[in-house]
PDB file of C-alpha atoms and ligand atoms in Angstrom:
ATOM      1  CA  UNK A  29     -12.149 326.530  34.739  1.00  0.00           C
ATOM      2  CA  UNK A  30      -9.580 326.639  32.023  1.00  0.00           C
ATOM      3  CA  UNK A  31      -6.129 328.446  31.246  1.00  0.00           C
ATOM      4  CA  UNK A  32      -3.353 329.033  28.797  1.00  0.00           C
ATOM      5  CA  UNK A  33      -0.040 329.804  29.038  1.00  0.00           C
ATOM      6  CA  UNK A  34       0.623 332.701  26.763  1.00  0.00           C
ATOM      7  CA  UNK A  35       4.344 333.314  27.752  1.00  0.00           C
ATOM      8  CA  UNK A  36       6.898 331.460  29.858  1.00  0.00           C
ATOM      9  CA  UNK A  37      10.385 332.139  30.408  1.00  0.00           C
ATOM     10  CA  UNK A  38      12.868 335.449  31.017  1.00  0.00           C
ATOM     11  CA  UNK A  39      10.996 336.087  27.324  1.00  0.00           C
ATOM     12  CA  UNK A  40       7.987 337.006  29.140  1.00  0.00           C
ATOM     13  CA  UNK A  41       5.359 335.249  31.256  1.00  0.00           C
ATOM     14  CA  UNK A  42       1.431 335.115  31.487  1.00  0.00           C
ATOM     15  CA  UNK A  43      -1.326 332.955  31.857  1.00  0.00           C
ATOM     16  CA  UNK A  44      -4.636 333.433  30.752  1.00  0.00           C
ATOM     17  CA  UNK A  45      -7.341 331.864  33.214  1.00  0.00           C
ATOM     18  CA  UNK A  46     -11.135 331.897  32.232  1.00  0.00           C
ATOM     19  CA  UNK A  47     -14.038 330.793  34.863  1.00  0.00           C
ATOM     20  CA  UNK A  48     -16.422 331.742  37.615  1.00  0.00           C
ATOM     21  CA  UNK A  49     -17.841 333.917  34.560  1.00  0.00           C
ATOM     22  CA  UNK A  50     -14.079 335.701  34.743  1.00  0.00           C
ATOM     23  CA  UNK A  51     -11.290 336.309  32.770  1.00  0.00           C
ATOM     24  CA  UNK A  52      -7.917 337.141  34.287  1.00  0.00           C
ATOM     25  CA  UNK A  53      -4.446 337.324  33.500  1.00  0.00           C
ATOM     26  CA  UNK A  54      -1.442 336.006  35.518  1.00  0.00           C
ATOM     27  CA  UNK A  55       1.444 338.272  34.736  1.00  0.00           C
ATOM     28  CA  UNK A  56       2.050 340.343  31.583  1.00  0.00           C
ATOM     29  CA  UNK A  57       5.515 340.304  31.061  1.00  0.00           C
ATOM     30  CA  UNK A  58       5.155 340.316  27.488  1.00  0.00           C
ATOM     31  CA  UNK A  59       5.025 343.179  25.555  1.00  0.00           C
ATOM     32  CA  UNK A  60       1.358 345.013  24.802  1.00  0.00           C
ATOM     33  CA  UNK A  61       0.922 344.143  21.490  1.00  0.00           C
ATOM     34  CA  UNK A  62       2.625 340.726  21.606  1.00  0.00           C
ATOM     35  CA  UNK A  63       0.020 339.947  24.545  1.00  0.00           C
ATOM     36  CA  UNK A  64      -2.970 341.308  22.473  1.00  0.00           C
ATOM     37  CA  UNK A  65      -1.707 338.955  19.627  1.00  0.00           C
ATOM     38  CA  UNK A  66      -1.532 335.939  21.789  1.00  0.00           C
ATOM     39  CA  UNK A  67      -4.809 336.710  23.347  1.00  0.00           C
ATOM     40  CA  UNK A  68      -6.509 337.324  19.852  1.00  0.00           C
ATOM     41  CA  UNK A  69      -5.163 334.184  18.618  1.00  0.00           C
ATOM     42  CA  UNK A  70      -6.394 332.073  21.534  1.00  0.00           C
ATOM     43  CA  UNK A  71     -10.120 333.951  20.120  1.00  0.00           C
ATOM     44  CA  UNK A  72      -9.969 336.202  23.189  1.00  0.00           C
ATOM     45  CA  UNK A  73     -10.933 340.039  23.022  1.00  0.00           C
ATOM     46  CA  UNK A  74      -8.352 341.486  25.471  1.00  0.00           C
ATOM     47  CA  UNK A  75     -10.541 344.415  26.067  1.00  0.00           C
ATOM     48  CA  UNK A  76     -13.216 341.208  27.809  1.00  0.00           C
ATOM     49  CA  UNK A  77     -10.280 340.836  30.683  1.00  0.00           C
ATOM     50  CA  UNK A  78     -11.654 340.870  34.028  1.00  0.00           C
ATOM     51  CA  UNK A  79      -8.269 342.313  35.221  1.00  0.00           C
ATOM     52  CA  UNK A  80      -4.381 341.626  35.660  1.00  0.00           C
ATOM     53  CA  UNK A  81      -2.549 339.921  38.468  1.00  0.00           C
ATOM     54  CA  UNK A  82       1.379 340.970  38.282  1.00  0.00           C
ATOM     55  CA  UNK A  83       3.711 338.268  41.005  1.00  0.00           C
ATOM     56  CA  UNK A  84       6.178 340.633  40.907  1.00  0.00           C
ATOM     57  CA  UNK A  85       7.787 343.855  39.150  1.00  0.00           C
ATOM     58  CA  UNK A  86      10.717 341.630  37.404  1.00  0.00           C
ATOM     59  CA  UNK A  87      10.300 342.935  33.542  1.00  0.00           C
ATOM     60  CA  UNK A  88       9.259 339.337  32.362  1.00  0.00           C
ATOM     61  CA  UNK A  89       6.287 339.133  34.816  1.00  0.00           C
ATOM     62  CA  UNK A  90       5.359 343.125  34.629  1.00  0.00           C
ATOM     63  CA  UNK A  91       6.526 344.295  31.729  1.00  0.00           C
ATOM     64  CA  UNK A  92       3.559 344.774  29.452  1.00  0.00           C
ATOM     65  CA  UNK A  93       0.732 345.434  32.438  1.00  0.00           C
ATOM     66  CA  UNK A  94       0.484 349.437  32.674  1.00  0.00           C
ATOM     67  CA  UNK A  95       0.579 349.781  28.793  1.00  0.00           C
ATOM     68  CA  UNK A  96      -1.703 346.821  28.522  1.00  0.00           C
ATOM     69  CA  UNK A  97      -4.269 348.310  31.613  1.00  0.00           C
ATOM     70  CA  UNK A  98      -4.171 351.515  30.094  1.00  0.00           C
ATOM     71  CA  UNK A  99      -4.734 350.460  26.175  1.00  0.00           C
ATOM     72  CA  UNK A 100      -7.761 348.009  26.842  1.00  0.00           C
ATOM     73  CA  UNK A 101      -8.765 349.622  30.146  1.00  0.00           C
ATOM     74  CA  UNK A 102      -8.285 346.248  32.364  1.00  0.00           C
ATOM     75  CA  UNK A 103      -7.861 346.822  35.874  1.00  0.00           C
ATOM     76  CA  UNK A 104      -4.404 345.477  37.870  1.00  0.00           C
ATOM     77  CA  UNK A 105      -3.900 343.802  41.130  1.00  0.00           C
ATOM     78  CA  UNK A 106      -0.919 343.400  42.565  1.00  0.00           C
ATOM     79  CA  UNK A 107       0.923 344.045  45.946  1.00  0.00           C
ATOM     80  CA  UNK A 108       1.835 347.579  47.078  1.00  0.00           C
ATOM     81  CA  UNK A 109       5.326 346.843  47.087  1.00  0.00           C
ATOM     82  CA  UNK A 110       4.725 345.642  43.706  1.00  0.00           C
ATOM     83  CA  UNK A 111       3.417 348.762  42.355  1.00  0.00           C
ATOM     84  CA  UNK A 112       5.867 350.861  44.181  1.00  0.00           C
ATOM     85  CA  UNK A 113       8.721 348.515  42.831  1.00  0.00           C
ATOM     86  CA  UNK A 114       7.867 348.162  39.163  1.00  0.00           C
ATOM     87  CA  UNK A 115       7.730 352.124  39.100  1.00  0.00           C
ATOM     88  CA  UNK A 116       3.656 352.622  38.227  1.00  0.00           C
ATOM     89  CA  UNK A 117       1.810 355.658  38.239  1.00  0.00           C
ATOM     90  CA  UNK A 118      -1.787 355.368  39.489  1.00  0.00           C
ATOM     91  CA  UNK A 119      -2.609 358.050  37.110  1.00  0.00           C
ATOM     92  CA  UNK A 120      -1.583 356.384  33.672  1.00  0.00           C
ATOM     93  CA  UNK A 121      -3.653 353.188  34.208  1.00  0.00           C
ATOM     94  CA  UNK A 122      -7.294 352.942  34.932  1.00  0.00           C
ATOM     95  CA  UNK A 123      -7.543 351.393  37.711  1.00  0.00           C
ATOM     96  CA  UNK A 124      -5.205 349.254  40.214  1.00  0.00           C
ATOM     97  CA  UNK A 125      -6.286 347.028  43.402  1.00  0.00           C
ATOM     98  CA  UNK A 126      -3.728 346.387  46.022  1.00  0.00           C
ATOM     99  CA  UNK A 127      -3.768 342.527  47.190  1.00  0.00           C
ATOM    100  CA  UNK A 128      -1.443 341.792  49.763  1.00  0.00           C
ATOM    101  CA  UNK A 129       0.092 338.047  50.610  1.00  0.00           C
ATOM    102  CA  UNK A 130      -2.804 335.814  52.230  1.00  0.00           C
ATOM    103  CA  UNK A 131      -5.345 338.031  50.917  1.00  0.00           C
ATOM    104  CA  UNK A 132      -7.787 336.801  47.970  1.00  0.00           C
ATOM    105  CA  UNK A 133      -9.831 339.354  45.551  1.00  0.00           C
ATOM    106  CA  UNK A 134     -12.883 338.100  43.691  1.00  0.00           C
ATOM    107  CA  UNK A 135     -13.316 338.885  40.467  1.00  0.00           C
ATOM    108  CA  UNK A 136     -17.542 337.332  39.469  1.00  0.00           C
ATOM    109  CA  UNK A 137     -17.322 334.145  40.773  1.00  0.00           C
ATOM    110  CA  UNK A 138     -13.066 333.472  40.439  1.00  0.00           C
ATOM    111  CA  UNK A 139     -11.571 334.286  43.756  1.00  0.00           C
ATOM    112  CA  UNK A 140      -7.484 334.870  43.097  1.00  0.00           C
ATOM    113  CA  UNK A 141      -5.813 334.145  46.569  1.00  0.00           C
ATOM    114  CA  UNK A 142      -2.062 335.714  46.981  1.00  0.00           C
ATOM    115  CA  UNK A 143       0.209 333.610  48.461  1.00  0.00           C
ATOM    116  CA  UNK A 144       3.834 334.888  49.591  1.00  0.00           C
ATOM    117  CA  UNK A 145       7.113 333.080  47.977  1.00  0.00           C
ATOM    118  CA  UNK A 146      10.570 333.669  48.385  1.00  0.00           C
ATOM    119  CA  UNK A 147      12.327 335.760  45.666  1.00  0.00           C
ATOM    120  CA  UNK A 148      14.361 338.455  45.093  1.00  0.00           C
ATOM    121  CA  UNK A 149      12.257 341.332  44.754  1.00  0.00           C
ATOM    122  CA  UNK A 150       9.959 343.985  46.941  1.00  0.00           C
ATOM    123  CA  UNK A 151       6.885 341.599  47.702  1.00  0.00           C
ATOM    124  CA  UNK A 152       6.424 338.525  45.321  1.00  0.00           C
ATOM    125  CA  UNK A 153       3.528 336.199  45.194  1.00  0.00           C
ATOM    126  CA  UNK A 154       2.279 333.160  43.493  1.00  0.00           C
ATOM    127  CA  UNK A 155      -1.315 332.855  42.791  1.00  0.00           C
ATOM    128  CA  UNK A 156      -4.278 330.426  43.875  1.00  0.00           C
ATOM    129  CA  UNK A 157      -7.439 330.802  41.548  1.00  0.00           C
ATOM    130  CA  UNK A 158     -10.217 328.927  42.299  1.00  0.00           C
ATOM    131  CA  UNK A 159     -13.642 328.758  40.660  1.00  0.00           C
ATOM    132  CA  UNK A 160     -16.326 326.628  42.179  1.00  0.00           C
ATOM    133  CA  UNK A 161     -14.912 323.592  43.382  1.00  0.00           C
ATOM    134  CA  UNK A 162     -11.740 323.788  41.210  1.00  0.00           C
ATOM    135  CA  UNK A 163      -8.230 325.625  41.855  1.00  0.00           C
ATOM    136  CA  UNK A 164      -5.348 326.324  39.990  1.00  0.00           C
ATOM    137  CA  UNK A 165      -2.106 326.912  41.405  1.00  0.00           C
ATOM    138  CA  UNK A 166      -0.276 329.414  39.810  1.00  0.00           C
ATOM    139  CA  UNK A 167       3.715 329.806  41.024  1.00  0.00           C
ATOM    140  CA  UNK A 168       6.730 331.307  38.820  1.00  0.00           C
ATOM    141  CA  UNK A 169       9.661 332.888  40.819  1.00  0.00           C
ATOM    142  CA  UNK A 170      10.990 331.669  44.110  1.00  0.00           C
ATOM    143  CA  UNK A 171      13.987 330.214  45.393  1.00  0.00           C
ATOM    144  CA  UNK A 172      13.043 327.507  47.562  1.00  0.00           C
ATOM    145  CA  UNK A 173       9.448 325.389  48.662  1.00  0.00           C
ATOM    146  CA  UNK A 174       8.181 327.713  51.980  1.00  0.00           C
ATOM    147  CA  UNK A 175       5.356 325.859  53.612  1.00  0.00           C
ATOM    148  CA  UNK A 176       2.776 328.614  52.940  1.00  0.00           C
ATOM    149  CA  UNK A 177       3.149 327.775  48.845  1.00  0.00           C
ATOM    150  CA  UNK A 178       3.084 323.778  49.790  1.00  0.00           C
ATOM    151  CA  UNK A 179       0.105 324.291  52.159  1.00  0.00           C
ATOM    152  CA  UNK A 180      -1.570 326.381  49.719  1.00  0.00           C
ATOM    153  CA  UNK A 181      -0.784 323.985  46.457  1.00  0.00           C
ATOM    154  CA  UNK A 182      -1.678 320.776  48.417  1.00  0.00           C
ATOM    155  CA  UNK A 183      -5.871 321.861  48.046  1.00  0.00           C
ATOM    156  CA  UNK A 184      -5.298 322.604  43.953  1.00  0.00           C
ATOM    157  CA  UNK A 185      -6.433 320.394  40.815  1.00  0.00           C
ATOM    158  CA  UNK A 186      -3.841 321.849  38.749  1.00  0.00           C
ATOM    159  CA  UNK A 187      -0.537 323.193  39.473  1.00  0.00           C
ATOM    160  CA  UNK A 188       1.915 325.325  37.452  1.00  0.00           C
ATOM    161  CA  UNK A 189       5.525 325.914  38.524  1.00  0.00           C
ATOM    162  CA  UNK A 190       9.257 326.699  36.818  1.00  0.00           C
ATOM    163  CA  UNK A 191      11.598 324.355  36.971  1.00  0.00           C
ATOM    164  CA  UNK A 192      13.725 326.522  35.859  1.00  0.00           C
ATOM    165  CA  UNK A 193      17.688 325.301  35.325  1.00  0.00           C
ATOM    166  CA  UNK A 194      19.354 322.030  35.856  1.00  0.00           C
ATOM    167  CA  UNK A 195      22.579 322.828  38.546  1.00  0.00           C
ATOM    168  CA  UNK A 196      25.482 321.675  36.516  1.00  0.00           C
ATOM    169  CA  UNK A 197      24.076 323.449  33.307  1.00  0.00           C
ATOM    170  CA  UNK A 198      23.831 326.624  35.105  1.00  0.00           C
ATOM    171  CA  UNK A 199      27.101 325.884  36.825  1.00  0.00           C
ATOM    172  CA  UNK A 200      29.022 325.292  33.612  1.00  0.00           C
ATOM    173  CA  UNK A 201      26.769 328.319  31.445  1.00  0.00           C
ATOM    174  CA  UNK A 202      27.595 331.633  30.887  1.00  0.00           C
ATOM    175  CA  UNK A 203      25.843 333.710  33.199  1.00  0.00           C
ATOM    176  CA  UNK A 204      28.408 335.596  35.424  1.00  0.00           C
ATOM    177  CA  UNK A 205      29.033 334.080  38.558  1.00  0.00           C
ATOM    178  CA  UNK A 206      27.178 336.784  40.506  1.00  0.00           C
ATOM    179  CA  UNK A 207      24.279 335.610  38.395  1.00  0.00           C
ATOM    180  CA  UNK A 208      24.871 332.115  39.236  1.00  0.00           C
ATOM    181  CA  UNK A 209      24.646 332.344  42.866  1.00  0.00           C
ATOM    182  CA  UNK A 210      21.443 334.414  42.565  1.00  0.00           C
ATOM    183  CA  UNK A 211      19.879 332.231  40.508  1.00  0.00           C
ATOM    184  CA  UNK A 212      21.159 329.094  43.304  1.00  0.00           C
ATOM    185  CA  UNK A 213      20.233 331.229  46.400  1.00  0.00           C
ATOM    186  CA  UNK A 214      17.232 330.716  47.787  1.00  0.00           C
ATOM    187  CA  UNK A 215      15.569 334.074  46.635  1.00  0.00           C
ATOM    188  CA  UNK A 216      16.353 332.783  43.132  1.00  0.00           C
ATOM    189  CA  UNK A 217      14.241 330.072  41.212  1.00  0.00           C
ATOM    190  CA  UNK A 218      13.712 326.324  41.357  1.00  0.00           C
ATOM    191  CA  UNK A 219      15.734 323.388  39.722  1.00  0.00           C
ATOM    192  CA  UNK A 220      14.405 320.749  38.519  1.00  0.00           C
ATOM    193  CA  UNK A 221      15.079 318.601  41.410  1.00  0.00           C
ATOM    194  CA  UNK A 222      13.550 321.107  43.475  1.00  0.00           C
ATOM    195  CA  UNK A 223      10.534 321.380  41.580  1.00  0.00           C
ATOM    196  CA  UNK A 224      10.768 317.429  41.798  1.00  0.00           C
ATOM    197  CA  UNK A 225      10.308 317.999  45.649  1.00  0.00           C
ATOM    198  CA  UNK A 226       7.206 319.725  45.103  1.00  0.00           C
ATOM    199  CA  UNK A 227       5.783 316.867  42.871  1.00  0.00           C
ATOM    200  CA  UNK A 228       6.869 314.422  44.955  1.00  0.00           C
ATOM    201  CA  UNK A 229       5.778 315.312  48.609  1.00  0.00           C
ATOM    202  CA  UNK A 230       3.507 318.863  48.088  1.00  0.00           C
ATOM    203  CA  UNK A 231       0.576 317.576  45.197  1.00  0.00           C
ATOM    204  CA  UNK A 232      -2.553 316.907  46.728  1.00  0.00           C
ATOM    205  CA  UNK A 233      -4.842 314.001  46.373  1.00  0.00           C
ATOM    206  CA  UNK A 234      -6.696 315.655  43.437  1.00  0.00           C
ATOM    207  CA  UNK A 235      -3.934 317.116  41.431  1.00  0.00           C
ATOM    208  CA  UNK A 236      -4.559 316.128  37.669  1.00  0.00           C
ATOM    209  CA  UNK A 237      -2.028 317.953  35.778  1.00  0.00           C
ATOM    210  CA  UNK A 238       1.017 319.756  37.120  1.00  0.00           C
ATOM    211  CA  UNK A 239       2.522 322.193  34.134  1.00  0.00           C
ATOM    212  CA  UNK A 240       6.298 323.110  34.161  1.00  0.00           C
ATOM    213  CA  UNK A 241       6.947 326.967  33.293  1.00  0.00           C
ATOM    214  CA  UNK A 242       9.780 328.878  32.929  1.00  0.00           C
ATOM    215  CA  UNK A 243      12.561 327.043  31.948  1.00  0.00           C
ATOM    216  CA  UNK A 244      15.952 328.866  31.502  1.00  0.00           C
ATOM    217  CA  UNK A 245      17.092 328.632  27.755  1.00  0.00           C
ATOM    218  CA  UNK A 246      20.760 328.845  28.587  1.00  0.00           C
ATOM    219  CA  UNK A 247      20.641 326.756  32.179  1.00  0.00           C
ATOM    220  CA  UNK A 248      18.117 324.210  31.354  1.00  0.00           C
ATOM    221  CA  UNK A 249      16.889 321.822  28.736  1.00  0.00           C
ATOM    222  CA  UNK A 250      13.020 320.554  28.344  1.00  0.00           C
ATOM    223  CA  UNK A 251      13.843 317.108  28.126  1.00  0.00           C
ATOM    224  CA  UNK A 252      15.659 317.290  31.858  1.00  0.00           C
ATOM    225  CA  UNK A 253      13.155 319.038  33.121  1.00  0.00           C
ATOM    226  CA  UNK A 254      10.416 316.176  32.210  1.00  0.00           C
ATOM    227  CA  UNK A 255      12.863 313.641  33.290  1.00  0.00           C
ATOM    228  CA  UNK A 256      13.543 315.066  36.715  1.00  0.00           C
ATOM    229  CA  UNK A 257       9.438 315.845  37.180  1.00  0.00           C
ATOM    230  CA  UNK A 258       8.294 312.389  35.730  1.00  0.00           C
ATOM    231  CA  UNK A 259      10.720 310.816  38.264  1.00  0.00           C
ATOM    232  CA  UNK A 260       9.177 312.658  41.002  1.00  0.00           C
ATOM    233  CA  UNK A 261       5.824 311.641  40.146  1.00  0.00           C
ATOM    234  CA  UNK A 262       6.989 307.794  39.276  1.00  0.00           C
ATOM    235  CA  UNK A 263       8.345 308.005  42.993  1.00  0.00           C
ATOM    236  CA  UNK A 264       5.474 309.534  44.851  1.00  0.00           C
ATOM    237  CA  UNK A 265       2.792 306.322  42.608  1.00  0.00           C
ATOM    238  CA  UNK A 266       1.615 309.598  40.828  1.00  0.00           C
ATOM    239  CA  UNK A 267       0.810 308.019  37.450  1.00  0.00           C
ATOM    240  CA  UNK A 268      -2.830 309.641  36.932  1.00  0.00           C
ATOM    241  CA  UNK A 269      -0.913 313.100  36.775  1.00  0.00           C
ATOM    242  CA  UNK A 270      -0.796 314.428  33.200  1.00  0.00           C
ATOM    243  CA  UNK A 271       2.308 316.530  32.943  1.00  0.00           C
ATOM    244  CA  UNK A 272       2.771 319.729  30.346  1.00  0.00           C
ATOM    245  CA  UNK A 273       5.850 321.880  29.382  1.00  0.00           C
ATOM    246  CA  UNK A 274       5.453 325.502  28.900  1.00  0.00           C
ATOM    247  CA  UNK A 275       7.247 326.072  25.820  1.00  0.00           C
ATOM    248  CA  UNK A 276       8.123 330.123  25.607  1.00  0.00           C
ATOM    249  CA  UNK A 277       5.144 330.851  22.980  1.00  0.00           C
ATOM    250  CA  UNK A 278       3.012 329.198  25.714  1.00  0.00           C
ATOM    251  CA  UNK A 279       0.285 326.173  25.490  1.00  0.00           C
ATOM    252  CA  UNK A 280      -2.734 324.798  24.352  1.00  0.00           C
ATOM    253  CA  UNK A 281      -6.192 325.450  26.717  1.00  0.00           C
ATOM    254  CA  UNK A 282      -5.892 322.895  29.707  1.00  0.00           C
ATOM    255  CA  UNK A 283      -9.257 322.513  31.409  1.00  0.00           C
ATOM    256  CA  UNK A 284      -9.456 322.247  35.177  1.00  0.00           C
ATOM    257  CA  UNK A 285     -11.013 319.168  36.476  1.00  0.00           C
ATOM    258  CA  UNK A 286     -12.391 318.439  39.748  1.00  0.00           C
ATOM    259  CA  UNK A 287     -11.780 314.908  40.624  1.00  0.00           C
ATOM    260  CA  UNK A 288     -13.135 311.833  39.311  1.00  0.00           C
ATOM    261  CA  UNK A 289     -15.201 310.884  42.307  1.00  0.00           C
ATOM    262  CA  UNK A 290     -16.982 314.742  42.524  1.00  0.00           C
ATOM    263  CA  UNK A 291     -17.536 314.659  38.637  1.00  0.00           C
ATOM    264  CA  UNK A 292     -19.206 311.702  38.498  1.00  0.00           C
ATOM    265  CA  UNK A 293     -21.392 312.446  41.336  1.00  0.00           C
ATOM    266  CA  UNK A 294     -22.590 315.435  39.775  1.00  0.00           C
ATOM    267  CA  UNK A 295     -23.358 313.641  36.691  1.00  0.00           C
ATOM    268  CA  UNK A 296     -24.934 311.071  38.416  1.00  0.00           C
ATOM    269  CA  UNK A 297     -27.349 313.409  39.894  1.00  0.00           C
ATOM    270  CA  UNK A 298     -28.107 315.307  36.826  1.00  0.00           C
ATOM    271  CA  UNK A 299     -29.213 312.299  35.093  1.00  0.00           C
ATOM    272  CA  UNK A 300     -32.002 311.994  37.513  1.00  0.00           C
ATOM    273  CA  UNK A 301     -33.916 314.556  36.227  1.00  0.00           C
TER     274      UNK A 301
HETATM  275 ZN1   ZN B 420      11.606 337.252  39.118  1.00  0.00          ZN
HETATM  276 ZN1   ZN B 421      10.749 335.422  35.945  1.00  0.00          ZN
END
């Protein structure tokens, strides 16, 4: 399994992930065309999606999915509150599957597992994709660690989160207050130190590569939020854990590796013959 970030950030998000024979977004809160641009220049054919799983209706997460469904004729999945919430209209796209938290849909051989967070809007979800003996943990928007996302994360090779503002930026920034406390509460969206949690105590024993998404421009800068997740890991002996920041155009391809100790016992065995 591989994927690419495409877009992170209150620009837009979405994640491209391609195994089990599958490809799937995660999110499309960019705009149609920009999304068919990113896809093209990644060498993917956006009419060869599998389908698109929206987290929630927030504009940067759902933005570009019913013009994107409907243009290249790729399926959606999302929650029902989802749908009802982002405004769709069944008849404008050409298809939609309704996947509710703790459910997973299979799409080939990737199965895409829902998992509820905590966030301010009708029924949000991170994601768990998992093809074969690899997984991919896929969370954007919530406001604090609930132990369904930990539990869920802890089984994952990869992990993507925000770490999304740094308190004393946001504090002294220029959102309104009102804005502030949202974004504090805890149906708002991580800090850094609270993404730090999650590195520190929440990764698994096979976690390879944890990516930080959606960092605030205004509230956050990349070079805290690597500080505050390479501390984590320093403090939890994590030093095998390769560590990525989402810029907002996105990232390279980052394959999804099942441990060493599985790898090289399939190898081993395929050399027999
Ligand atoms: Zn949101
Ligand atoms: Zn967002």
């Amino acid at each position: 399994m591989r994927f690419r970030v495409l877009g992170s950030g209150s620009g837009g998000n979405a994640t491209l992930v391609e195994g089990g024979g599958a490809r799937v977004l995660l999110d499309a809160g960019l705009g149609c065309r920009q999304l068919a641009e990113r896809l093209e220049s990644a060498g993917v054919d956006p009419a060869s999606l599998d389908a698109v799983f929206v987290s929630h209706e927030h504009g940067d997460h759902a933005r570009g999915a019913p013009g994107f469904s409907a243009r290249w004729g790729v399926p959606l999945a999302l929650t029902p509150g989802t749908f009802r919430a982002a405004g769709l209209d069944g008849a404008k796209i050409p298809a939609w599957e309704a996947i509710g938290p703790g459910e997973t849909r299979t799409v080939r051989r990737l199965a895409v597992r829902a998992v509820a967070v905590p966030h301010d809007a009708a029924c949000p979800v991170a994601f768990v994709v998992s093809a074969g003996a690899v997984s991919l943990g896929h969370a954007t928007d919530l406001g604090h660690l609930g132990r369904g996302l930990v539990e869920a994360f802890r089984g994952c090779d990869a992990v993507l989160v925000e770490s999304n503002y740094d308190p004393a930026m946001l504090r002294d920034g220029p959102y309104p207050w009102a804005l502030k406390e949202r974004i504090l509460g805890p149906l708002g969206h991580l800090s850094n130190a609270d993404t730090g949690r999650l590195l520190e105590r929440g990764l698994g024993e096979a976690c390879r590569h944890v990516v930080l998404a959606h960092l605030s421009r205004k509230n956050n800068h990349p070079d805290l939020a690597l500080q505050a997740a390479e501390e984590a890991l320093e403090r939890a002996g994590r030093r095998g854990v390769e560590l990525t920041l989402a810029a907002p155009e996105g990232t390279a391809w980052i394959p999804v590796r099942a441990p060493r100790a599985a790898v090289g016992r399939g190898h081993g065995q395929l050399r027999l013959f």
